[in-house]
Short mmCIF file of C-alpha atoms in Angstrom, two decimals:
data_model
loop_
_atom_site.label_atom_id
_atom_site.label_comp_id
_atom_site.label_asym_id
_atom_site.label_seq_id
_atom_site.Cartn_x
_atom_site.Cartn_y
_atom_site.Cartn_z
CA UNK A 7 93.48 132.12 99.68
CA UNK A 8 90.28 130.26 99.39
CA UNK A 9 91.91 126.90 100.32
CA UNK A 10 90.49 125.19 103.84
CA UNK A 11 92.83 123.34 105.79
CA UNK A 12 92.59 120.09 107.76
CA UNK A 13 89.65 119.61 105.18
CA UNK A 14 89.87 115.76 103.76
CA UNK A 15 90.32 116.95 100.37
CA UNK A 16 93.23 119.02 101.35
CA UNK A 17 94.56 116.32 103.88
CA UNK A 18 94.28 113.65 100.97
CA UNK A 19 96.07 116.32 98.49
CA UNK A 20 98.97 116.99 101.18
CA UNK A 21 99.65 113.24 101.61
CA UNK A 22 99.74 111.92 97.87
CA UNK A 23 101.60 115.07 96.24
CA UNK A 24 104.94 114.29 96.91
CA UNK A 25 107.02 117.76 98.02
CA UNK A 26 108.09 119.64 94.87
CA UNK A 27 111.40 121.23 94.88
CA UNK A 28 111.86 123.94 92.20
CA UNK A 29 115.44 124.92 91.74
CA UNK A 30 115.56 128.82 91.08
CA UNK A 31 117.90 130.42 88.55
CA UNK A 32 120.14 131.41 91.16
CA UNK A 33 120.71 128.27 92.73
CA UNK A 34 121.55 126.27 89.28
CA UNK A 35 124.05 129.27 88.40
CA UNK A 36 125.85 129.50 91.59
CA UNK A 37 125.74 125.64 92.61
CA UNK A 38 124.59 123.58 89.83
CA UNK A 39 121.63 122.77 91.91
CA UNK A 40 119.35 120.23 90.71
CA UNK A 41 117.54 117.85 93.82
CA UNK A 42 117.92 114.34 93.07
CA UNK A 43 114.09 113.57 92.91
CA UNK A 44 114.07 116.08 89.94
CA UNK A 45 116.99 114.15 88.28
CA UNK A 46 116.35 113.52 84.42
CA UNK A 47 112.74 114.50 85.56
CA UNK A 48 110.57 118.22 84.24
CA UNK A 49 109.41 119.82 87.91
CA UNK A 50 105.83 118.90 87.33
CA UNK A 51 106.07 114.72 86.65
CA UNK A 52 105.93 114.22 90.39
CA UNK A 53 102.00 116.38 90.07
CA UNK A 54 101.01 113.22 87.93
CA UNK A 55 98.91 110.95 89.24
CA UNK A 56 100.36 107.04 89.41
CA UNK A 57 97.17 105.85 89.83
CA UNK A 58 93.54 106.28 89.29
CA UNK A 59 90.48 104.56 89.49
CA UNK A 60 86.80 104.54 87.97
CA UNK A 61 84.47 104.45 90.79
CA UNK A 62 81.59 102.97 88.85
CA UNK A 63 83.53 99.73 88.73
CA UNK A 64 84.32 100.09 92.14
CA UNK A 65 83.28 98.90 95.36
CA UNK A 66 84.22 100.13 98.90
CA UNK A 67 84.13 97.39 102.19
CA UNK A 68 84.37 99.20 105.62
CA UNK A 69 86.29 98.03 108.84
CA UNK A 70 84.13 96.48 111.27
CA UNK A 71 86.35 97.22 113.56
CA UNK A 72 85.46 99.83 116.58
CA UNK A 73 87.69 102.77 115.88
CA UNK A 74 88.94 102.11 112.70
CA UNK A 75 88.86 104.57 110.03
CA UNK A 76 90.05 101.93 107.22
CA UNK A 77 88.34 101.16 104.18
CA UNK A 78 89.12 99.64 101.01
CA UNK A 79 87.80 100.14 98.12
CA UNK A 80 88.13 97.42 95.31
CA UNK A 81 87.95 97.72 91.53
CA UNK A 82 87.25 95.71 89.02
CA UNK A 83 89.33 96.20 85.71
CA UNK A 84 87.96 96.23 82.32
CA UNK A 85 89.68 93.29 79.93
CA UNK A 86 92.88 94.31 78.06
CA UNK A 87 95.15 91.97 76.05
CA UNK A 88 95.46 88.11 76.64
CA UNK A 89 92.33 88.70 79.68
CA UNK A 90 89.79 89.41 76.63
CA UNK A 91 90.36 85.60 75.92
CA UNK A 92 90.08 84.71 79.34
CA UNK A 93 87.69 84.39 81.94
CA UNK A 94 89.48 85.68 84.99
CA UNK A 95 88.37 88.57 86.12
CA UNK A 96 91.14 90.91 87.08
CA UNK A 97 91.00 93.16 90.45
CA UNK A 98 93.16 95.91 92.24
CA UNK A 99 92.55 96.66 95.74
CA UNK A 100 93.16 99.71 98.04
CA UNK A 101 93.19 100.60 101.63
CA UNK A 102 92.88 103.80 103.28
CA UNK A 103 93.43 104.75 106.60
CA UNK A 104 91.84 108.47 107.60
CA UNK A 105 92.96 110.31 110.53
CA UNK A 106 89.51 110.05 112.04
CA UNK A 107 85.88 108.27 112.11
CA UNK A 108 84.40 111.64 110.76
CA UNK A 109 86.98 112.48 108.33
CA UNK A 110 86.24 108.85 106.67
CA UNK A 111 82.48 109.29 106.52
CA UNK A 112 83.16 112.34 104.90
CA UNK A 113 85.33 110.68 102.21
CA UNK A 114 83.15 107.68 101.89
CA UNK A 115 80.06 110.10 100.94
CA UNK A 116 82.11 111.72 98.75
CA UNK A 117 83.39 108.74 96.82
CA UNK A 118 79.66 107.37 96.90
CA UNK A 119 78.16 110.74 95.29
CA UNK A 120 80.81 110.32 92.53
CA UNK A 121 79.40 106.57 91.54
CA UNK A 122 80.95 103.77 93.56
CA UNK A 123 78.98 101.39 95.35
#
């Protein structure tokens, strides 16, 4: 297969796909097998991503801190409902923690090369 491991990108998939169970033919005829993440769920809702972000109306703050791989990268929302009237400015912030120094630069040129600041 073409597929690196220990790469970030491959790191980042393994952590946020959660583990798929597929119940085969067999298994529902001779057990009535269905896993209870996949309860009143198709196989492939747990491939969907919860969340996503536009990285133009993000920005990304590093850890001072020696050691650290954390950064977090903050993102202002676009208006929506009763914030259109408004002046508050609405905001959503995450943190990620990388296995290493390197593995962090690498993501943080990454996300910068896609259009956050």
């Amino acid at each position: 297969s073409n597929i690196v491991t220990k790469t970030p990108a491959e790191v980042a998939f393994q952590a946020l796909v959660p583990p798929v169970e597929v119940p085969t033919e067999d298994a529902i005829v001779e057990g009535g097998f269905v896993p209870m993440s996949m309860m009143g769920k198709s196989w492939f809702e747990n491939l969907i991503p919860g969340v996503s972000f536009q990285l133009k109306n993000c920005n990304i703050s590093l850890s001072q801190q020696k050691g650290n791989s954390t950064f977090e990268i903050s993102e202002v929302l676009p208006p929506t409902g009763l914030s259109k009237l408004s002046k508050n400015v609405r905001r959503r912030k995450y943190s990620l923690r990388l296995y290493s120094s390197q593995e962090m630069v690498d993501w943080l040129l990454c996300i910068r090369s896609l259009g956050a600041e």
